[in-house]
C-alpha cells in the first residue's frame, strides 16, 4: 500500500498495442538505460499477461487510444547497483492517456512501475483499464530483506531467480543470501576451489559458479535488489572444514583428538589469513557495501576440549570465559571487513561483545517472542547500533491456518526507546531457513506469506493497521502473483480467475 | 515368523549402508555399495536379496508378457504400465550407459510378467476385493513377476522399478532378489478436496501417479462441498453452472471425470466419489432451488440457507435422479455419502421443519431428523446397487446401515473407542483420524503419521479384520495447485507404508533413510515431493 494515494472512479482504457513506455525529455535516464529499458519490457509483459501480439478485440468496442507511461528520473544510476543510500521514492500520476512517473533514481522508478502494473486491471471482457490515480510513495524502511538458505538444501538457479522476481513484486530490496552453512558449501570460490569441491553436496551439480553468482547479482540489480551474502562463522562452518584443512577446531576427547571438528579455530593466524583471502574475494564478487558475517549460535564445548585453545585462552588472559574468545574472533573478522570498506551485519548474539565491534555494524535480531525482541531492540539501539528485525518473520516455521496475519501485525518500532533509537531500526528481513525447504516447496511457502511482511516494511503502519482490510488485497495480490507465474499458495478457501497451471 | 525376521535383517542392513554417506559426507568420500541405492517404499512383506548384480541395458531390456501369462499384448493396461515403468527406470530421453565396458557379469535381459488367473482383469476396475499380491524373482537372465491379476502386477512393476539403481557411470543395475508381497490393508486411500479450491486436472493426475508410486489404491474424491460444486452433472447442469467457482474454467466435465477414472484404473486405483450431504451443501443450493433449508430469523426467512431440506419429497426426488447419474458415472462399487458435521441451527429456526419434527415425533432431537434424512438417502442409493461409505457421525447417530457399509473414522478423540464400536457392531471401518495431512506443523511430522498403529484398539481378531484400511486426507482450505503436491508427498508416503507393509515394519530410523531416497525418486519422476530434512537429491527438482 503506497504512502499517499488517491483514486477516482474515472477509468481509462489501455490497449496493449498502444501502450508505450517512454523517458521524459528532461529525465536523467534516457533510452539505453539498462535498468529501465529492461523494466519496460518486463512490465509490459506483466501488465498484459495474455498478450500474444496481433489485434485484440478491444478496438471493436471503442476507438483505440494510445497510452503513454512517461518516466522521469532525476539522477541516472542506470549502471549502478542499488545500495543502502538508494532513493526508492517516486510519484505516479495517472490521467487520461498517460501516466507520469517521477523518481529520484532508477530504483524509485522501478517501484513506481511495479505500482503502475498493479493499478491496471481487466474487466469482464478482458479489456484493460486504469483508474485516475495520484500516488506519492516511499519506503518506511530502507532495508527490506528476504533470506534464502542454500546450504541446508541446494536451491537451483531458477528457484533463486524466480524468488527475486517475486521479491520485486512485493518491493523487497535486499536478497540476504545465506549461501553456506554446516551442511554444504555451494559457493565456488576462485581462490579456494576445494571449499565447494569438497564441501558442497556435489562438486559439479550442487554449486554456484562465479557466473551463477554474477547472474543472481545481475538479475537482482535489474529489479533494484541488493545481494548481501552471508558467510557465517565461527559456528555453522562444518562444511568449510572439508575443503580447508586446519580451519576448524579439532575437538578432543580427553587428551586425544576425537576426529570431530568444532567452530573455526580462532587461535591460529592461518585462520585469519584464510578469512582475509576469502572475504577479499567475496567483497570483490558481491558489489554491495554490506557483508553478513553471521556470528550466531557458537557452541563452546569443542573449544573447551582443545588444549591448544585452552593455552591460547590462558595466554590472552581470557580465563575460562569463552565469549571473550568468540568476541576476539569476531573483532578480528569485523576488522577484516572494515579494511575492505564493507559494513558488517552480524546476528544479535554478537552484541554481547559490542565493546569490540565498530559502531557502524548492523545487528540482526532473530531471537524470541515479541517481548524478547522488543527488549533487544531497545537494548541494542540504546547502545547506538543500527538493527534489523527478523525474529517475527521466520517464515520457515509453518503452522495450520492464516499465519500471515502474525507476520502482518508486527510493529518493528514498538519498543521503549527514544525517537533516535527508533530510527536505528533500518528494516527487517523475512527468513526462509532451509531445513525443510528446497525447490519443491520453496515458492508456495514463501508467497504470499512474505508479502505480508513486505507491506509492513514498506507501508505506513497506521494506514495498514487492519489485517482484515489487508486480507482481500492480499488475496487479489496472490492471484496476481499466480498470473505472473509465481506459485503463491492460497490464504483461505476461494479461487483465482486464472489458477496455477503447474505442479 | 520367518518372514518378519527377514524383513528386519534387511532393514538393519539397509540402515547401515545408507547412513554411511547420504547426508553430510562429501560426495568424493562416498562409498558405493550395491544396495546403497535401493530403497523400497513401502517395504514388501517378504524379500531376500543378494549382492549379485545384473545390468539393465536401455537398448535391449524389455518388459514382456510371459508365455504362460493369461494376459497378452491386447491387455492395454499392462502395455501402458510396461512403457511407464520402462521410462521410470531409464528416464525419458536420458543418455544411456550402453557403451560402458562390462562392469558386471551379466545383463538382465527382460522382465516377464505372468498373470495367473483365468481372468487377468485387463479391462476391469480395481475393487475392494482385488488381489494385489505378487511374486517377483530377479535372476539372470530373466526376472519374473507373477500375479493373479493385473492389479498385483502393477504393484510388482512398481517394486521392480524401485529395485533398479543407478551406478556412478549412469548405468542401471539390479540385484538378485526374491520378493513375495501383498498389502496389509485392502483400502489405502488419499482424499483430495476439489471444492474449497478447484484442483486442475493436471494436479489430480500427477497425484494419481504419486499414489501408484506409494501403492495407494483409492482416490477418495471429495469433489463438492459448501464452497463450490465443480462436478458437471448431465442431469442437473445448473449445479456446476451456478455452484462452481466459474462455470467453465472451474468445473470437471464428464470427459474430465472419465479421464481421471481411466487414469486411475490404469494404475490400479479406485475412484471413490464423495457427495456429502445433508451438511456441506451450500454450493448445491445455487443450482438447485428448494433443495436447501431456508433459515429463519424470527418468523421470517433470513435469506440464508442451511443443510439439505429433509422434509420435502422434492429433495428425495432430486437425490434419486442425481445419485442415479453418479452411480453410472463412477464405476466403483462404493459411493461416499458424507453425512458429517450437520449444523442444526438452521433446521431449528425453520417453522416447517419444527412442524415436521412434531409430526414425526422427533421432539427436539434433531439428530433424529438427520437420521431420517440419511436413512432415506441410503435407501435411494441402495437401489443403484452401490455400497456406501459414510463419515462416522452417521454410525454414531444410530442410523440403520446396510451390512456392507464402510464407516470412516475421522474424529481424533477416542479413535480406539470408535473403532471398537464400529467393528463391534459388525461394520467395516476405515481410519483417517490420525492422518489429516492438511494440519501442518514445523518439522518432521511424517513420523507421527508413520507410527500410528491402526489395530491398536481393544477388540477380537474378527473386529480387527473389519478395519479394512485408512486414508490420508488433504482438506482444501489452505491447499490448491500451488502447494498441494509438496504438502502431500512424502508425508502421505508414511501412511502408504503403514497401510501396505507388515505391522512390524515400524522403525522410524530405517524408514527415514528409505523415505529420503524414495522422495528423491519421486522428485526424479517429476513429483515435487518436499524434503524430510537437510540434505540433497542427486537430481533436484527442476521446477515447473
mmCIF file of C-alpha atoms in Angstrom, chain A residues 27-338:
data_model
loop_
_atom_site.group_PDB
_atom_site.id
_atom_site.type_symbol
_atom_site.label_atom_id
_atom_site.label_comp_id
_atom_site.label_asym_id
_atom_site.label_seq_id
_atom_site.Cartn_x
_atom_site.Cartn_y
_atom_site.Cartn_z
ATOM 1 C CA UNK A 27 14.902 12.722 -17.478
ATOM 2 C CA UNK A 28 18.487 11.977 -16.493
ATOM 3 C CA UNK A 29 17.951 8.444 -17.691
ATOM 4 C CA UNK A 30 17.264 8.027 -21.370
ATOM 5 C CA UNK A 31 16.937 5.186 -23.824
ATOM 6 C CA UNK A 32 19.876 2.901 -23.294
ATOM 7 C CA UNK A 33 19.434 2.935 -19.526
ATOM 8 C CA UNK A 34 19.859 -0.775 -18.866
ATOM 9 C CA UNK A 35 17.748 -0.928 -15.725
ATOM 10 C CA UNK A 36 14.753 0.875 -17.143
ATOM 11 C CA UNK A 37 14.914 -0.487 -20.690
ATOM 12 C CA UNK A 38 14.718 -3.969 -19.225
ATOM 13 C CA UNK A 39 11.999 -2.915 -16.786
ATOM 14 C CA UNK A 40 9.820 -1.512 -19.587
ATOM 15 C CA UNK A 41 9.937 -4.803 -21.399
ATOM 16 C CA UNK A 42 9.313 -6.755 -18.228
ATOM 17 C CA UNK A 43 6.393 -4.673 -17.077
ATOM 18 C CA UNK A 44 4.753 -4.726 -20.467
ATOM 19 C CA UNK A 45 4.515 -8.488 -20.144
ATOM 20 C CA UNK A 46 3.443 -8.315 -16.524
ATOM 21 C CA UNK A 47 0.676 -5.859 -17.296
ATOM 22 C CA UNK A 48 -0.606 -7.860 -20.260
ATOM 23 C CA UNK A 49 -0.037 -11.482 -19.247
ATOM 24 C CA UNK A 50 -2.108 -12.863 -22.087
ATOM 25 C CA UNK A 51 -0.843 -10.530 -24.788
ATOM 26 C CA UNK A 52 0.321 -12.512 -27.771
ATOM 27 C CA UNK A 53 0.540 -9.792 -30.362
ATOM 28 C CA UNK A 54 -1.943 -9.213 -33.136
ATOM 29 C CA UNK A 55 -5.008 -7.093 -32.780
ATOM 30 C CA UNK A 56 -7.165 -7.709 -29.774
ATOM 31 C CA UNK A 57 -10.900 -7.482 -29.612
ATOM 32 C CA UNK A 58 -10.617 -4.185 -27.901
ATOM 33 C CA UNK A 59 -10.943 -1.937 -30.922
ATOM 34 C CA UNK A 60 -14.303 -3.404 -31.770
ATOM 35 C CA UNK A 61 -15.759 -1.617 -28.802
ATOM 36 C CA UNK A 62 -14.019 1.656 -28.770
ATOM 37 C CA UNK A 63 -11.689 3.798 -30.739
ATOM 38 C CA UNK A 64 -8.232 2.700 -29.583
ATOM 39 C CA UNK A 65 -6.353 5.435 -27.801
ATOM 40 C CA UNK A 66 -2.667 5.481 -27.098
ATOM 41 C CA UNK A 67 -1.473 5.371 -23.518
ATOM 42 C CA UNK A 68 1.958 6.600 -22.530
ATOM 43 C CA UNK A 69 3.885 5.883 -19.379
ATOM 44 C CA UNK A 70 6.435 8.629 -19.166
ATOM 45 C CA UNK A 71 9.291 8.172 -16.759
ATOM 46 C CA UNK A 72 11.433 10.945 -15.393
ATOM 47 C CA UNK A 73 14.453 10.185 -13.273
ATOM 48 C CA UNK A 74 16.472 12.914 -11.605
ATOM 49 C CA UNK A 75 19.697 11.017 -11.177
ATOM 50 C CA UNK A 76 20.550 8.203 -13.504
ATOM 51 C CA UNK A 77 22.321 5.419 -11.642
ATOM 52 C CA UNK A 78 21.432 3.286 -14.661
ATOM 53 C CA UNK A 79 24.600 1.290 -14.466
ATOM 54 C CA UNK A 80 24.981 1.261 -10.714
ATOM 55 C CA UNK A 81 23.922 -1.141 -8.048
ATOM 56 C CA UNK A 82 21.220 -0.432 -5.532
ATOM 57 C CA UNK A 83 22.714 0.108 -2.097
ATOM 58 C CA UNK A 84 21.906 1.428 1.326
ATOM 59 C CA UNK A 85 21.674 5.035 0.173
ATOM 60 C CA UNK A 86 19.418 4.346 -2.785
ATOM 61 C CA UNK A 87 16.368 6.529 -3.024
ATOM 62 C CA UNK A 88 13.279 4.490 -3.801
ATOM 63 C CA UNK A 89 10.676 7.215 -3.612
ATOM 64 C CA UNK A 90 8.515 8.030 -6.600
ATOM 65 C CA UNK A 91 5.416 9.946 -7.661
ATOM 66 C CA UNK A 92 2.912 8.482 -10.035
ATOM 67 C CA UNK A 93 0.141 10.398 -11.692
ATOM 68 C CA UNK A 94 -2.325 8.585 -13.916
ATOM 69 C CA UNK A 95 -4.677 10.588 -16.076
ATOM 70 C CA UNK A 96 -6.319 10.291 -19.494
ATOM 71 C CA UNK A 97 -3.953 8.638 -21.904
ATOM 72 C CA UNK A 98 -0.909 8.869 -19.735
ATOM 73 C CA UNK A 99 0.898 8.018 -16.573
ATOM 74 C CA UNK A 100 3.675 10.260 -15.365
ATOM 75 C CA UNK A 101 6.202 8.597 -13.145
ATOM 76 C CA UNK A 102 8.805 10.747 -11.402
ATOM 77 C CA UNK A 103 11.604 9.402 -9.280
ATOM 78 C CA UNK A 104 14.937 10.470 -7.872
ATOM 79 C CA UNK A 105 16.659 7.375 -9.158
ATOM 80 C CA UNK A 106 16.002 4.410 -11.366
ATOM 81 C CA UNK A 107 15.390 2.410 -8.175
ATOM 82 C CA UNK A 108 12.412 4.563 -7.336
ATOM 83 C CA UNK A 109 11.229 4.327 -10.937
ATOM 84 C CA UNK A 110 11.239 0.526 -10.613
ATOM 85 C CA UNK A 111 8.999 0.720 -7.548
ATOM 86 C CA UNK A 112 6.706 3.078 -9.418
ATOM 87 C CA UNK A 113 6.461 0.775 -12.407
ATOM 88 C CA UNK A 114 5.501 -2.049 -10.083
ATOM 89 C CA UNK A 115 2.753 0.112 -8.580
ATOM 90 C CA UNK A 116 1.551 1.111 -12.024
ATOM 91 C CA UNK A 117 1.390 -2.530 -13.101
ATOM 92 C CA UNK A 118 -0.752 -3.290 -10.073
ATOM 93 C CA UNK A 119 -3.148 -0.458 -10.937
ATOM 94 C CA UNK A 120 -4.004 -1.886 -14.333
ATOM 95 C CA UNK A 121 -6.874 -4.362 -14.324
ATOM 96 C CA UNK A 122 -9.033 -6.306 -16.750
ATOM 97 C CA UNK A 123 -12.793 -6.025 -16.894
ATOM 98 C CA UNK A 124 -15.169 -8.885 -17.657
ATOM 99 C CA UNK A 125 -14.482 -8.515 -21.360
ATOM 100 C CA UNK A 126 -10.750 -8.772 -20.717
ATOM 101 C CA UNK A 127 -10.208 -5.153 -21.668
ATOM 102 C CA UNK A 128 -7.535 -3.338 -19.727
ATOM 103 C CA UNK A 129 -8.206 -0.259 -17.671
ATOM 104 C CA UNK A 130 -6.516 2.005 -15.206
ATOM 105 C CA UNK A 131 -8.231 4.484 -12.934
ATOM 106 C CA UNK A 132 -7.281 8.095 -12.407
ATOM 107 C CA UNK A 133 -4.734 7.917 -9.637
ATOM 108 C CA UNK A 134 -2.221 10.023 -7.734
ATOM 109 C CA UNK A 135 0.481 8.308 -5.727
ATOM 110 C CA UNK A 136 3.265 9.684 -3.612
ATOM 111 C CA UNK A 137 5.289 6.853 -2.305
ATOM 112 C CA UNK A 138 8.457 5.963 -0.443
ATOM 113 C CA UNK A 139 9.518 3.068 1.753
ATOM 114 C CA UNK A 140 9.101 3.201 5.509
ATOM 115 C CA UNK A 141 12.288 1.191 5.961
ATOM 116 C CA UNK A 142 15.384 1.360 3.886
ATOM 117 C CA UNK A 143 16.269 -2.334 4.333
ATOM 118 C CA UNK A 144 13.589 -4.840 3.329
ATOM 119 C CA UNK A 145 15.207 -8.196 3.045
ATOM 120 C CA UNK A 146 14.487 -11.812 2.346
ATOM 121 C CA UNK A 147 16.820 -14.602 3.393
ATOM 122 C CA UNK A 148 17.241 -17.807 1.433
ATOM 123 C CA UNK A 149 19.362 -20.641 2.761
ATOM 124 C CA UNK A 150 21.216 -22.519 0.052
ATOM 125 C CA UNK A 151 23.237 -24.711 2.352
ATOM 126 C CA UNK A 152 20.692 -26.925 4.083
ATOM 127 C CA UNK A 153 19.252 -27.586 0.679
ATOM 128 C CA UNK A 154 20.721 -26.532 -2.607
ATOM 129 C CA UNK A 155 18.409 -24.208 -4.483
ATOM 130 C CA UNK A 156 18.765 -24.434 -8.252
ATOM 131 C CA UNK A 157 19.247 -21.147 -10.071
ATOM 132 C CA UNK A 158 15.677 -20.909 -11.434
ATOM 133 C CA UNK A 159 14.347 -21.066 -7.862
ATOM 134 C CA UNK A 160 16.549 -18.155 -6.812
ATOM 135 C CA UNK A 161 15.816 -16.049 -9.870
ATOM 136 C CA UNK A 162 12.113 -16.640 -9.515
ATOM 137 C CA UNK A 163 12.301 -15.565 -5.893
ATOM 138 C CA UNK A 164 13.993 -12.344 -6.981
ATOM 139 C CA UNK A 165 11.156 -11.718 -9.434
ATOM 140 C CA UNK A 166 8.596 -12.225 -6.703
ATOM 141 C CA UNK A 167 10.569 -10.033 -4.312
ATOM 142 C CA UNK A 168 10.320 -7.149 -6.738
ATOM 143 C CA UNK A 169 6.543 -7.620 -6.904
ATOM 144 C CA UNK A 170 6.436 -7.082 -3.128
ATOM 145 C CA UNK A 171 9.036 -4.265 -3.201
ATOM 146 C CA UNK A 172 11.669 -6.183 -1.267
ATOM 147 C CA UNK A 173 15.091 -4.714 -1.906
ATOM 148 C CA UNK A 174 17.655 -6.993 -0.250
ATOM 149 C CA UNK A 175 18.369 -10.613 -1.018
ATOM 150 C CA UNK A 176 20.194 -11.955 2.021
ATOM 151 C CA UNK A 177 21.949 -14.965 0.599
ATOM 152 C CA UNK A 178 22.758 -17.373 3.411
ATOM 153 C CA UNK A 179 24.914 -19.168 0.940
ATOM 154 C CA UNK A 180 26.901 -21.584 3.119
ATOM 155 C CA UNK A 181 26.433 -23.292 6.466
ATOM 156 C CA UNK A 182 27.193 -26.602 8.205
ATOM 157 C CA UNK A 183 25.572 -28.975 5.722
ATOM 158 C CA UNK A 184 27.098 -27.733 2.474
ATOM 159 C CA UNK A 185 29.301 -25.110 0.852
ATOM 160 C CA UNK A 186 27.888 -24.489 -2.617
ATOM 161 C CA UNK A 187 29.744 -21.215 -3.265
ATOM 162 C CA UNK A 188 32.515 -21.938 -5.752
ATOM 163 C CA UNK A 189 35.445 -19.825 -4.677
ATOM 164 C CA UNK A 190 38.044 -18.649 -7.156
ATOM 165 C CA UNK A 191 40.791 -18.715 -4.574
ATOM 166 C CA UNK A 192 39.699 -21.733 -2.565
ATOM 167 C CA UNK A 193 38.050 -24.117 -5.016
ATOM 168 C CA UNK A 194 38.268 -27.009 -2.559
ATOM 169 C CA UNK A 195 35.658 -25.363 -0.358
ATOM 170 C CA UNK A 196 32.915 -26.312 -2.778
ATOM 171 C CA UNK A 197 34.562 -29.262 -4.479
ATOM 172 C CA UNK A 198 34.760 -30.955 -1.102
ATOM 173 C CA UNK A 199 32.155 -29.081 0.885
ATOM 174 C CA UNK A 200 29.191 -28.950 -1.500
ATOM 175 C CA UNK A 201 26.614 -31.738 -1.636
ATOM 176 C CA UNK A 202 28.021 -32.471 -5.082
ATOM 177 C CA UNK A 203 31.040 -30.739 -6.600
ATOM 178 C CA UNK A 204 29.502 -30.278 -10.041
ATOM 179 C CA UNK A 205 25.734 -30.191 -9.735
ATOM 180 C CA UNK A 206 25.171 -28.592 -6.332
ATOM 181 C CA UNK A 207 27.311 -25.468 -6.571
ATOM 182 C CA UNK A 208 27.081 -21.824 -7.556
ATOM 183 C CA UNK A 209 29.780 -20.986 -10.030
ATOM 184 C CA UNK A 210 31.124 -17.472 -10.337
ATOM 185 C CA UNK A 211 28.918 -16.927 -13.329
ATOM 186 C CA UNK A 212 25.879 -18.179 -11.404
ATOM 187 C CA UNK A 213 26.620 -15.652 -8.684
ATOM 188 C CA UNK A 214 27.069 -12.905 -11.264
ATOM 189 C CA UNK A 215 23.779 -13.841 -12.815
ATOM 190 C CA UNK A 216 21.999 -13.601 -9.491
ATOM 191 C CA UNK A 217 23.530 -10.188 -8.809
ATOM 192 C CA UNK A 218 22.673 -9.002 -12.306
ATOM 193 C CA UNK A 219 19.102 -10.282 -12.121
ATOM 194 C CA UNK A 220 18.717 -8.638 -8.716
ATOM 195 C CA UNK A 221 20.205 -5.325 -9.849
ATOM 196 C CA UNK A 222 17.722 -5.005 -12.688
ATOM 197 C CA UNK A 223 14.989 -5.303 -10.064
ATOM 198 C CA UNK A 224 16.535 -2.875 -7.616
ATOM 199 C CA UNK A 225 17.535 -5.634 -5.250
ATOM 200 C CA UNK A 226 20.790 -5.723 -3.327
ATOM 201 C CA UNK A 227 22.532 -9.051 -2.821
ATOM 202 C CA UNK A 228 24.066 -9.347 0.642
ATOM 203 C CA UNK A 229 25.927 -12.629 1.058
ATOM 204 C CA UNK A 230 26.373 -14.248 4.422
ATOM 205 C CA UNK A 231 29.453 -16.221 5.283
ATOM 206 C CA UNK A 232 28.526 -17.258 8.782
ATOM 207 C CA UNK A 233 31.367 -18.050 11.192
ATOM 208 C CA UNK A 234 32.850 -19.151 13.539
ATOM 209 C CA UNK A 235 29.950 -21.574 14.123
ATOM 210 C CA UNK A 236 27.892 -23.101 11.301
ATOM 211 C CA UNK A 237 31.057 -23.936 9.393
ATOM 212 C CA UNK A 238 31.229 -27.750 9.300
ATOM 213 C CA UNK A 239 31.203 -27.769 5.505
ATOM 214 C CA UNK A 240 34.094 -25.277 5.334
ATOM 215 C CA UNK A 241 36.374 -27.713 7.089
ATOM 216 C CA UNK A 242 36.191 -30.266 4.328
ATOM 217 C CA UNK A 243 37.971 -28.126 1.788
ATOM 218 C CA UNK A 244 40.111 -26.088 4.166
ATOM 219 C CA UNK A 245 42.133 -28.311 6.472
ATOM 220 C CA UNK A 246 43.019 -26.883 9.884
ATOM 221 C CA UNK A 247 40.398 -24.167 9.638
ATOM 222 C CA UNK A 248 38.121 -25.790 12.180
ATOM 223 C CA UNK A 249 38.945 -26.505 15.774
ATOM 224 C CA UNK A 250 39.812 -30.108 16.391
ATOM 225 C CA UNK A 251 37.672 -31.409 19.241
ATOM 226 C CA UNK A 252 39.297 -33.557 21.894
ATOM 227 C CA UNK A 253 38.122 -36.484 23.845
ATOM 228 C CA UNK A 254 40.321 -36.451 26.903
ATOM 229 C CA UNK A 255 43.843 -35.968 25.613
ATOM 230 C CA UNK A 256 43.364 -37.110 22.060
ATOM 231 C CA UNK A 257 41.575 -35.542 19.118
ATOM 232 C CA UNK A 258 38.184 -37.177 18.730
ATOM 233 C CA UNK A 259 38.182 -36.831 14.965
ATOM 234 C CA UNK A 260 35.321 -34.358 15.023
ATOM 235 C CA UNK A 261 35.538 -30.647 14.472
ATOM 236 C CA UNK A 262 34.001 -27.607 16.072
ATOM 237 C CA UNK A 263 33.827 -23.932 15.157
ATOM 238 C CA UNK A 264 36.554 -22.111 13.254
ATOM 239 C CA UNK A 265 39.827 -22.203 15.158
ATOM 240 C CA UNK A 266 40.258 -18.659 16.445
ATOM 241 C CA UNK A 267 43.746 -19.149 17.796
ATOM 242 C CA UNK A 268 45.658 -19.601 14.551
ATOM 243 C CA UNK A 269 46.938 -16.802 12.390
ATOM 244 C CA UNK A 270 46.395 -19.065 9.383
ATOM 245 C CA UNK A 271 42.686 -18.773 10.112
ATOM 246 C CA UNK A 272 42.742 -15.019 9.659
ATOM 247 C CA UNK A 273 44.918 -15.220 6.593
ATOM 248 C CA UNK A 274 42.396 -17.565 5.043
ATOM 249 C CA UNK A 275 39.440 -15.404 6.037
ATOM 250 C CA UNK A 276 41.171 -12.318 4.745
ATOM 251 C CA UNK A 277 41.677 -14.058 1.425
ATOM 252 C CA UNK A 278 38.128 -15.351 1.287
ATOM 253 C CA UNK A 279 36.492 -12.067 2.266
ATOM 254 C CA UNK A 280 38.686 -10.169 -0.158
ATOM 255 C CA UNK A 281 37.353 -12.376 -2.906
ATOM 256 C CA UNK A 282 33.788 -12.246 -1.651
ATOM 257 C CA UNK A 283 33.744 -8.462 -1.391
ATOM 258 C CA UNK A 284 35.030 -8.169 -4.907
ATOM 259 C CA UNK A 285 32.418 -10.585 -6.212
ATOM 260 C CA UNK A 286 29.485 -9.045 -4.367
ATOM 261 C CA UNK A 287 29.266 -5.315 -5.036
ATOM 262 C CA UNK A 288 27.043 -4.479 -2.084
ATOM 263 C CA UNK A 289 28.586 -2.407 0.666
ATOM 264 C CA UNK A 290 27.318 -4.845 3.295
ATOM 265 C CA UNK A 291 28.611 -8.268 4.176
ATOM 266 C CA UNK A 292 26.870 -10.559 6.641
ATOM 267 C CA UNK A 293 29.325 -12.256 8.956
ATOM 268 C CA UNK A 294 26.934 -14.391 10.936
ATOM 269 C CA UNK A 295 28.339 -14.953 14.400
ATOM 270 C CA UNK A 296 25.356 -16.836 15.787
ATOM 271 C CA UNK A 297 24.988 -19.931 17.894
ATOM 272 C CA UNK A 298 28.603 -20.727 18.700
ATOM 273 C CA UNK A 299 28.953 -23.902 20.702
ATOM 274 C CA UNK A 300 31.903 -23.672 23.099
ATOM 275 C CA UNK A 301 32.242 -27.338 24.024
ATOM 276 C CA UNK A 302 34.740 -28.134 21.301
ATOM 277 C CA UNK A 303 36.862 -25.083 22.042
ATOM 278 C CA UNK A 304 36.855 -26.083 25.699
ATOM 279 C CA UNK A 305 38.044 -29.582 24.888
ATOM 280 C CA UNK A 306 41.029 -28.456 22.865
ATOM 281 C CA UNK A 307 44.299 -27.969 24.817
ATOM 282 C CA UNK A 308 45.732 -25.517 22.291
ATOM 283 C CA UNK A 309 42.652 -23.356 22.587
ATOM 284 C CA UNK A 310 42.938 -23.593 26.348
ATOM 285 C CA UNK A 311 46.569 -22.477 26.181
ATOM 286 C CA UNK A 312 45.596 -19.559 23.963
ATOM 287 C CA UNK A 313 42.886 -18.547 26.420
ATOM 288 C CA UNK A 314 45.422 -18.516 29.218
ATOM 289 C CA UNK A 315 47.888 -16.536 27.158
ATOM 290 C CA UNK A 316 45.279 -13.929 26.266
ATOM 291 C CA UNK A 317 44.061 -13.750 29.842
ATOM 292 C CA UNK A 318 40.521 -14.787 28.881
ATOM 293 C CA UNK A 319 40.262 -17.097 31.894
ATOM 294 C CA UNK A 320 37.572 -19.611 31.085
ATOM 295 C CA UNK A 321 35.224 -17.074 29.503
ATOM 296 C CA UNK A 322 34.806 -18.384 26.001
ATOM 297 C CA UNK A 323 32.609 -15.474 24.997
ATOM 298 C CA UNK A 324 35.827 -13.452 25.162
ATOM 299 C CA UNK A 325 37.392 -15.812 22.689
ATOM 300 C CA UNK A 326 34.433 -15.510 20.392
ATOM 301 C CA UNK A 327 34.497 -11.774 20.729
ATOM 302 C CA UNK A 328 38.211 -11.780 19.911
ATOM 303 C CA UNK A 329 37.432 -13.733 16.783
ATOM 304 C CA UNK A 330 34.522 -11.506 15.751
ATOM 305 C CA UNK A 331 36.596 -8.382 16.300
ATOM 306 C CA UNK A 332 39.237 -9.751 14.012
ATOM 307 C CA UNK A 333 36.903 -10.577 11.184
ATOM 308 C CA UNK A 334 34.881 -7.382 11.505
ATOM 309 C CA UNK A 335 38.167 -5.553 11.161
ATOM 310 C CA UNK A 336 38.992 -7.527 8.043
ATOM 311 C CA UNK A 337 35.647 -6.467 6.582
ATOM 312 C CA UNK A 338 36.142 -2.865 7.630
#
